[in-house]
Amino acid sequence: GAVVSQHPSRVICKSGTSVKIECRSLDFQATTMFWYRQFPKKSLMLMATSNEGSKATYEQGVEKDKFLINHASLTLSTLTVTSAHPEDSSFYICSARAQGRTPSSLRTDTQYFGPGTRLTVL
Amino acid sequence: KQEVTQIPAALSVPEGENLVLNCSFTDSAIYNLQWFRQDPGKGLTSLLLIQSSQREQTSGRLNASLDKSSGRSTLYIAASQPGDSATYLCAVYGNNRLAFGKGNQVVVIP
């Protein structure tokens, strides 16, 4: 079964509004989570590394004030797209790195991916 | 910066044929390499993970090889089925991040 969940799976919003996407690790703790963005027929682009209890590390070219990341607990990271524009429409995927105590079915230090969130900004 | 290339970008094969998907990467200092499957509009499903010290991994009809020194990995899918139609992504882990290729888009024709 799924080990990482994302919510919502699909969201449509108006330009100028903010959208929050949640990423949860199920049955394991993840001090580190990752947020990716994927354009059609393109590879996944790492946006930022989310660290529990500290600030996220953003990749070059990613606006930290536009893509707010909060990793408030060992199982939850959120990505908020602020003042969304049509060009922010994309497929956002999170992953969680299994660390520390993990179920035997999981491999430590491996990233497990969520099912993705399709964001459409009108 | 790690660059990951996958060839071919797209291919169609008749059912029953073996599939060979290629992945190359520029920096051989990797921790591991993973092959993922992605269906349209969906997330990633991990297929095989090869540690940098390993040469290959097998799971059912899937076999992945790794030649770290030459920066190459190959995914073999034996006796392809229509259900194998998907995009296959290669990702290498090093320097605390995963670098992805653009994928091999596969269509298996019944």
PDB file of C-alpha atoms in Angstrom:
ATOM      1  CA  GLY A   1       0.000   0.000   0.000  1.00  0.00           C
ATOM      2  CA  ALA A   2       0.869   3.660  -0.201  1.00  0.00           C
ATOM      3  CA  VAL A   3       3.472   4.884   2.227  1.00  0.00           C
ATOM      4  CA  VAL A   4       3.232   8.563   1.352  1.00  0.00           C
ATOM      5  CA  SER A   5      -0.030  10.427   0.811  1.00  0.00           C
ATOM      6  CA  GLN A   6      -0.737  13.787  -0.758  1.00  0.00           C
ATOM      7  CA  HIS A   7      -3.807  15.924  -0.413  1.00  0.00           C
ATOM      8  CA  PRO A   8      -5.530  17.138  -2.460  1.00  0.00           C
ATOM      9  CA  SER A   9      -4.916  14.991  -5.526  1.00  0.00           C
ATOM     10  CA  ARG A  10      -6.311  17.660  -7.789  1.00  0.00           C
ATOM     11  CA  VAL A  11      -7.075  21.337  -7.284  1.00  0.00           C
ATOM     12  CA  ILE A  12      -8.357  24.108  -9.496  1.00  0.00           C
ATOM     13  CA  CYS A  13      -8.087  27.666  -8.263  1.00  0.00           C
ATOM     14  CA  LYS A  14      -8.403  31.209  -9.476  1.00  0.00           C
ATOM     15  CA  SER A  15      -5.382  33.346 -10.211  1.00  0.00           C
ATOM     16  CA  GLY A  16      -4.237  35.257  -7.139  1.00  0.00           C
ATOM     17  CA  THR A  17      -5.390  32.735  -4.556  1.00  0.00           C
ATOM     18  CA  SER A  18      -3.172  30.518  -2.413  1.00  0.00           C
ATOM     19  CA  VAL A  19      -3.217  26.744  -2.434  1.00  0.00           C
ATOM     20  CA  LYS A  20      -1.871  24.398   0.230  1.00  0.00           C
ATOM     21  CA  ILE A  21      -0.734  20.858  -0.555  1.00  0.00           C
ATOM     22  CA  GLU A  22      -0.092  18.336   2.195  1.00  0.00           C
ATOM     23  CA  CYS A  23       2.388  15.483   2.135  1.00  0.00           C
ATOM     24  CA  ARG A  24       2.214  12.819   4.824  1.00  0.00           C
ATOM     25  CA  SER A  25       4.431   9.846   5.523  1.00  0.00           C
ATOM     26  CA  LEU A  26       2.393   6.882   6.661  1.00  0.00           C
ATOM     27  CA  ASP A  27       3.809   4.478   9.244  1.00  0.00           C
ATOM     28  CA  PHE A  28       7.255   6.031   9.288  1.00  0.00           C
ATOM     29  CA  GLN A  29       9.008   9.195  10.343  1.00  0.00           C
ATOM     30  CA  ALA A  30      10.568  11.479   7.804  1.00  0.00           C
ATOM     31  CA  THR A  31      12.814  14.255   9.048  1.00  0.00           C
ATOM     32  CA  THR A  32      13.456  15.092   5.411  1.00  0.00           C
ATOM     33  CA  MET A  33      10.850  15.478   2.691  1.00  0.00           C
ATOM     34  CA  PHE A  34      11.255  16.733  -0.833  1.00  0.00           C
ATOM     35  CA  TRP A  35       9.013  18.708  -3.158  1.00  0.00           C
ATOM     36  CA  TYR A  36       9.218  18.228  -6.910  1.00  0.00           C
ATOM     37  CA  ARG A  37       7.487  19.808  -9.844  1.00  0.00           C
ATOM     38  CA  GLN A  38       6.859  18.070 -13.130  1.00  0.00           C
ATOM     39  CA  PHE A  39       5.887  19.651 -16.435  1.00  0.00           C
ATOM     40  CA  PRO A  40       4.348  17.556 -19.231  1.00  0.00           C
ATOM     41  CA  LYS A  41       6.910  15.233 -20.790  1.00  0.00           C
ATOM     42  CA  LYS A  42       9.638  16.640 -18.580  1.00  0.00           C
ATOM     43  CA  SER A  43      11.596  15.159 -15.744  1.00  0.00           C
ATOM     44  CA  LEU A  44      10.892  15.881 -12.106  1.00  0.00           C
ATOM     45  CA  MET A  45      12.522  19.077 -10.945  1.00  0.00           C
ATOM     46  CA  LEU A  46      13.513  19.322  -7.304  1.00  0.00           C
ATOM     47  CA  MET A  47      12.065  22.494  -5.836  1.00  0.00           C
ATOM     48  CA  ALA A  48      13.124  22.266  -2.228  1.00  0.00           C
ATOM     49  CA  THR A  49      14.197  20.022   0.592  1.00  0.00           C
ATOM     50  CA  SER A  50      11.959  20.229   3.622  1.00  0.00           C
ATOM     51  CA  ASN A  51      13.601  19.650   7.004  1.00  0.00           C
ATOM     52  CA  GLU A  52      11.546  18.991  10.118  1.00  0.00           C
ATOM     53  CA  GLY A  53      11.875  21.817  12.584  1.00  0.00           C
ATOM     54  CA  SER A  54      13.996  24.043  10.393  1.00  0.00           C
ATOM     55  CA  LYS A  55      13.814  26.120   7.249  1.00  0.00           C
ATOM     56  CA  ALA A  56      13.503  24.473   3.893  1.00  0.00           C
ATOM     57  CA  THR A  57      16.387  24.506   1.456  1.00  0.00           C
ATOM     58  CA  TYR A  58      15.308  25.828  -1.926  1.00  0.00           C
ATOM     59  CA  GLU A  59      16.886  25.014  -5.261  1.00  0.00           C
ATOM     60  CA  GLN A  60      18.287  27.784  -7.376  1.00  0.00           C
ATOM     61  CA  GLY A  61      15.574  29.661  -9.219  1.00  0.00           C
ATOM     62  CA  VAL A  62      12.742  28.617  -6.907  1.00  0.00           C
ATOM     63  CA  GLU A  63      11.101  31.560  -5.124  1.00  0.00           C
ATOM     64  CA  LYS A  64      10.884  30.764  -1.439  1.00  0.00           C
ATOM     65  CA  ASP A  65       8.308  33.510  -0.823  1.00  0.00           C
ATOM     66  CA  LYS A  66       6.063  32.061  -3.474  1.00  0.00           C
ATOM     67  CA  PHE A  67       6.414  28.401  -2.531  1.00  0.00           C
ATOM     68  CA  LEU A  68       6.144  28.281   1.245  1.00  0.00           C
ATOM     69  CA  ILE A  69       7.182  25.042   2.872  1.00  0.00           C
ATOM     70  CA  ASN A  70       6.396  24.045   6.428  1.00  0.00           C
ATOM     71  CA  HIS A  71       7.621  20.778   7.929  1.00  0.00           C
ATOM     72  CA  ALA A  72       5.988  21.000  11.327  1.00  0.00           C
ATOM     73  CA  SER A  73       6.086  17.346  12.322  1.00  0.00           C
ATOM     74  CA  LEU A  74       7.962  14.155  11.503  1.00  0.00           C
ATOM     75  CA  THR A  75       5.152  12.978   9.256  1.00  0.00           C
ATOM     76  CA  LEU A  76       3.813  16.126   7.604  1.00  0.00           C
ATOM     77  CA  SER A  77       5.163  18.720   5.200  1.00  0.00           C
ATOM     78  CA  THR A  78       3.052  21.336   3.444  1.00  0.00           C
ATOM     79  CA  LEU A  79       3.676  23.324   0.294  1.00  0.00           C
ATOM     80  CA  THR A  80       1.704  26.527  -0.129  1.00  0.00           C
ATOM     81  CA  VAL A  81       1.647  28.153  -3.539  1.00  0.00           C
ATOM     82  CA  THR A  82       0.958  31.805  -2.791  1.00  0.00           C
ATOM     83  CA  SER A  83      -0.737  34.206  -5.207  1.00  0.00           C
ATOM     84  CA  ALA A  84      -0.975  31.469  -7.795  1.00  0.00           C
ATOM     85  CA  HIS A  85      -0.652  32.319 -11.473  1.00  0.00           C
ATOM     86  CA  PRO A  86      -1.497  30.182 -14.510  1.00  0.00           C
ATOM     87  CA  GLU A  87       2.198  29.454 -15.014  1.00  0.00           C
ATOM     88  CA  ASP A  88       2.201  27.712 -11.616  1.00  0.00           C
ATOM     89  CA  SER A  89      -0.097  25.072 -13.071  1.00  0.00           C
ATOM     90  CA  SER A  90       1.823  21.834 -12.851  1.00  0.00           C
ATOM     91  CA  PHE A  91       2.046  18.421 -11.238  1.00  0.00           C
ATOM     92  CA  TYR A  92       3.568  18.627  -7.760  1.00  0.00           C
ATOM     93  CA  ILE A  93       5.019  15.497  -6.193  1.00  0.00           C
ATOM     94  CA  CYS A  94       6.443  15.070  -2.722  1.00  0.00           C
ATOM     95  CA  SER A  95       8.678  12.376  -1.353  1.00  0.00           C
ATOM     96  CA  ALA A  96       9.666  11.373   2.144  1.00  0.00           C
ATOM     97  CA  ARG A  97      12.941   9.817   3.147  1.00  0.00           C
ATOM     98  CA  ALA A  98      12.544   6.909   5.522  1.00  0.00           C
ATOM     99  CA  GLN A  99      14.833   7.473   8.478  1.00  0.00           C
ATOM    100  CA  GLY A 100      15.246   6.116  11.977  1.00  0.00           C
ATOM    101  CA  ARG A 101      12.699   3.481  12.958  1.00  0.00           C
ATOM    102  CA  THR A 102      10.967   2.216   9.845  1.00  0.00           C
ATOM    103  CA  PRO A 103       8.734  -0.766   9.130  1.00  0.00           C
ATOM    104  CA  SER A 104      10.654  -3.770   7.901  1.00  0.00           C
ATOM    105  CA  SER A 105       8.992  -3.425   4.517  1.00  0.00           C
ATOM    106  CA  LEU A 106      10.706  -0.097   3.939  1.00  0.00           C
ATOM    107  CA  ARG A 107      14.330   0.665   3.245  1.00  0.00           C
ATOM    108  CA  THR A 108      16.033   3.303   5.370  1.00  0.00           C
ATOM    109  CA  ASP A 109      17.360   6.344   3.511  1.00  0.00           C
ATOM    110  CA  THR A 110      15.131   5.625   0.511  1.00  0.00           C
ATOM    111  CA  GLN A 111      12.742   8.261  -0.808  1.00  0.00           C
ATOM    112  CA  TYR A 112       9.128   7.188  -1.112  1.00  0.00           C
ATOM    113  CA  PHE A 113       6.930   9.242  -3.388  1.00  0.00           C
ATOM    114  CA  GLY A 114       3.425  10.542  -3.008  1.00  0.00           C
ATOM    115  CA  PRO A 115       0.794  10.181  -5.742  1.00  0.00           C
ATOM    116  CA  GLY A 116       1.112  13.803  -6.803  1.00  0.00           C
ATOM    117  CA  THR A 117      -1.153  16.846  -6.891  1.00  0.00           C
ATOM    118  CA  ARG A 118      -2.388  18.340 -10.138  1.00  0.00           C
ATOM    119  CA  LEU A 119      -2.692  22.115  -9.761  1.00  0.00           C
ATOM    120  CA  THR A 120      -4.578  24.121 -12.351  1.00  0.00           C
ATOM    121  CA  VAL A 121      -4.661  27.890 -11.984  1.00  0.00           C
ATOM    122  CA  LEU A 122      -7.304  29.643 -14.062  1.00  0.00           C
TER     123      LEU A 122
ATOM    124  CA  LYS B   1      25.629  19.080 -11.579  1.00  0.00           C
ATOM    125  CA  GLN B   2      24.361  15.579 -12.276  1.00  0.00           C
ATOM    126  CA  GLU B   3      22.782  15.128 -15.709  1.00  0.00           C
ATOM    127  CA  VAL B   4      20.637  12.071 -16.389  1.00  0.00           C
ATOM    128  CA  THR B   5      19.743  11.089 -19.934  1.00  0.00           C
ATOM    129  CA  GLN B   6      17.312   8.413 -21.029  1.00  0.00           C
ATOM    130  CA  ILE B   7      17.237   6.923 -24.492  1.00  0.00           C
ATOM    131  CA  PRO B   8      15.001   6.385 -26.335  1.00  0.00           C
ATOM    132  CA  ALA B   9      12.536   9.055 -25.258  1.00  0.00           C
ATOM    133  CA  ALA B  10       9.669   6.990 -26.615  1.00  0.00           C
ATOM    134  CA  LEU B  11       9.193   3.557 -28.117  1.00  0.00           C
ATOM    135  CA  SER B  12       6.447   1.202 -29.183  1.00  0.00           C
ATOM    136  CA  VAL B  13       6.857  -2.549 -29.209  1.00  0.00           C
ATOM    137  CA  PRO B  14       4.534  -5.463 -29.974  1.00  0.00           C
ATOM    138  CA  GLU B  15       3.402  -7.526 -27.058  1.00  0.00           C
ATOM    139  CA  GLY B  16       5.848 -10.276 -26.131  1.00  0.00           C
ATOM    140  CA  GLU B  17       8.988  -8.451 -27.187  1.00  0.00           C
ATOM    141  CA  ASN B  18      11.689  -7.654 -24.666  1.00  0.00           C
ATOM    142  CA  LEU B  19      12.166  -4.003 -23.726  1.00  0.00           C
ATOM    143  CA  VAL B  20      15.562  -2.382 -23.255  1.00  0.00           C
ATOM    144  CA  LEU B  21      15.626   1.077 -21.704  1.00  0.00           C
ATOM    145  CA  ASN B  22      18.856   3.006 -21.295  1.00  0.00           C
ATOM    146  CA  CYS B  23      19.925   5.569 -18.730  1.00  0.00           C
ATOM    147  CA  SER B  24      23.214   7.453 -18.544  1.00  0.00           C
ATOM    148  CA  PHE B  25      24.512   9.860 -15.936  1.00  0.00           C
ATOM    149  CA  THR B  26      27.456  12.230 -15.899  1.00  0.00           C
ATOM    150  CA  ASP B  27      28.710  11.999 -12.315  1.00  0.00           C
ATOM    151  CA  SER B  28      29.649   8.480 -11.231  1.00  0.00           C
ATOM    152  CA  ALA B  29      29.794   9.466  -7.547  1.00  0.00           C
ATOM    153  CA  ILE B  30      26.347   8.097  -6.781  1.00  0.00           C
ATOM    154  CA  TYR B  31      24.878   6.394  -3.744  1.00  0.00           C
ATOM    155  CA  ASN B  32      22.256   4.423  -5.622  1.00  0.00           C
ATOM    156  CA  LEU B  33      20.143   4.351  -8.776  1.00  0.00           C
ATOM    157  CA  GLN B  34      16.425   3.732  -9.009  1.00  0.00           C
ATOM    158  CA  TRP B  35      14.025   2.919 -11.784  1.00  0.00           C
ATOM    159  CA  PHE B  36      10.469   4.165 -11.406  1.00  0.00           C
ATOM    160  CA  ARG B  37       7.282   3.663 -13.326  1.00  0.00           C
ATOM    161  CA  GLN B  38       4.855   6.528 -13.858  1.00  0.00           C
ATOM    162  CA  ASP B  39       1.389   6.174 -15.344  1.00  0.00           C
ATOM    163  CA  PRO B  40      -0.257   9.260 -16.900  1.00  0.00           C
ATOM    164  CA  GLY B  41      -1.303  11.761 -14.248  1.00  0.00           C
ATOM    165  CA  LYS B  42      -0.044   9.556 -11.454  1.00  0.00           C
ATOM    166  CA  GLY B  43       2.836   9.492  -9.001  1.00  0.00           C
ATOM    167  CA  LEU B  44       5.920   7.318  -9.076  1.00  0.00           C
ATOM    168  CA  THR B  45       6.124   3.617  -8.374  1.00  0.00           C
ATOM    169  CA  SER B  46       9.572   2.350  -7.454  1.00  0.00           C
ATOM    170  CA  LEU B  47      10.539  -0.691  -9.503  1.00  0.00           C
ATOM    171  CA  LEU B  48      14.137  -1.442  -8.664  1.00  0.00           C
ATOM    172  CA  LEU B  49      16.863   0.142  -6.579  1.00  0.00           C
ATOM    173  CA  ILE B  50      20.516  -0.645  -7.167  1.00  0.00           C
ATOM    174  CA  GLN B  51      23.090   0.366  -4.603  1.00  0.00           C
ATOM    175  CA  SER B  52      26.327   1.772  -5.963  1.00  0.00           C
ATOM    176  CA  SER B  53      28.169  -1.395  -4.906  1.00  0.00           C
ATOM    177  CA  GLN B  54      25.793  -3.656  -6.850  1.00  0.00           C
ATOM    178  CA  ARG B  55      25.835  -4.602 -10.514  1.00  0.00           C
ATOM    179  CA  GLU B  56      22.201  -5.562 -10.985  1.00  0.00           C
ATOM    180  CA  GLN B  57      18.835  -6.147  -9.395  1.00  0.00           C
ATOM    181  CA  THR B  58      16.001  -8.388 -10.520  1.00  0.00           C
ATOM    182  CA  SER B  59      12.313  -8.455  -9.773  1.00  0.00           C
ATOM    183  CA  GLY B  60      10.097 -10.775 -11.766  1.00  0.00           C
ATOM    184  CA  ARG B  61      10.331  -9.833 -15.440  1.00  0.00           C
ATOM    185  CA  LEU B  62      12.425  -6.770 -14.627  1.00  0.00           C
ATOM    186  CA  ASN B  63      16.190  -6.644 -14.498  1.00  0.00           C
ATOM    187  CA  ALA B  64      18.265  -3.520 -14.012  1.00  0.00           C
ATOM    188  CA  SER B  65      22.013  -3.344 -14.426  1.00  0.00           C
ATOM    189  CA  LEU B  66      24.413  -0.676 -13.242  1.00  0.00           C
ATOM    190  CA  ASP B  67      27.854   0.185 -14.557  1.00  0.00           C
ATOM    191  CA  LYS B  68      28.853   3.020 -12.305  1.00  0.00           C
ATOM    192  CA  SER B  69      32.255   3.614 -13.854  1.00  0.00           C
ATOM    193  CA  SER B  70      30.760   4.258 -17.272  1.00  0.00           C
ATOM    194  CA  GLY B  71      27.717   6.034 -15.892  1.00  0.00           C
ATOM    195  CA  ARG B  72      25.128   3.686 -17.346  1.00  0.00           C
ATOM    196  CA  SER B  73      22.139   1.654 -16.313  1.00  0.00           C
ATOM    197  CA  THR B  74      19.837  -0.508 -18.365  1.00  0.00           C
ATOM    198  CA  LEU B  75      16.348  -1.702 -17.511  1.00  0.00           C
ATOM    199  CA  TYR B  76      15.237  -4.914 -19.197  1.00  0.00           C
ATOM    200  CA  ILE B  77      11.613  -5.924 -19.249  1.00  0.00           C
ATOM    201  CA  ALA B  78      11.117  -9.437 -20.509  1.00  0.00           C
ATOM    202  CA  ALA B  79       8.091 -10.544 -22.532  1.00  0.00           C
ATOM    203  CA  SER B  80       6.389  -7.173 -22.502  1.00  0.00           C
ATOM    204  CA  GLN B  81       2.652  -6.903 -21.857  1.00  0.00           C
ATOM    205  CA  PRO B  82       0.166  -4.110 -22.636  1.00  0.00           C
ATOM    206  CA  GLY B  83       0.071  -3.384 -18.901  1.00  0.00           C
ATOM    207  CA  ASP B  84       3.738  -2.408 -19.099  1.00  0.00           C
ATOM    208  CA  SER B  85       2.752   0.694 -21.085  1.00  0.00           C
ATOM    209  CA  ALA B  86       3.927   3.649 -19.001  1.00  0.00           C
ATOM    210  CA  THR B  87       6.785   6.099 -18.621  1.00  0.00           C
ATOM    211  CA  TYR B  88       9.893   4.705 -16.966  1.00  0.00           C
ATOM    212  CA  LEU B  89      12.076   7.137 -15.046  1.00  0.00           C
ATOM    213  CA  CYS B  90      15.683   6.647 -14.061  1.00  0.00           C
ATOM    214  CA  ALA B  91      16.953   8.540 -11.003  1.00  0.00           C
ATOM    215  CA  VAL B  92      20.380   8.658  -9.434  1.00  0.00           C
ATOM    216  CA  TYR B  93      20.944   9.592  -5.822  1.00  0.00           C
ATOM    217  CA  GLY B  94      24.052  11.478  -4.860  1.00  0.00           C
ATOM    218  CA  ASN B  95      25.008  14.687  -3.095  1.00  0.00           C
ATOM    219  CA  ASN B  96      21.832  14.401  -1.003  1.00  0.00           C
ATOM    220  CA  ARG B  97      19.471  14.614  -3.932  1.00  0.00           C
ATOM    221  CA  LEU B  98      17.775  12.566  -6.600  1.00  0.00           C
ATOM    222  CA  ALA B  99      18.395  13.587 -10.190  1.00  0.00           C
ATOM    223  CA  PHE B 100      15.841  12.338 -12.695  1.00  0.00           C
ATOM    224  CA  GLY B 101      15.945  11.683 -16.394  1.00  0.00           C
ATOM    225  CA  LYS B 102      13.058  12.716 -18.629  1.00  0.00           C
ATOM    226  CA  GLY B 103      11.842   9.167 -18.948  1.00  0.00           C
ATOM    227  CA  ASN B 104      11.289   6.470 -21.545  1.00  0.00           C
ATOM    228  CA  GLN B 105       7.672   6.497 -22.712  1.00  0.00           C
ATOM    229  CA  VAL B 106       6.728   2.925 -23.573  1.00  0.00           C
ATOM    230  CA  VAL B 107       3.704   1.637 -25.476  1.00  0.00           C
ATOM    231  CA  VAL B 108       3.210  -2.099 -25.745  1.00  0.00           C
ATOM    232  CA  ILE B 109       0.897  -2.925 -28.627  1.00  0.00           C
ATOM    233  CA  PRO B 110      -1.445  -5.882 -28.102  1.00  0.00           C
TER     234      PRO B 110
END
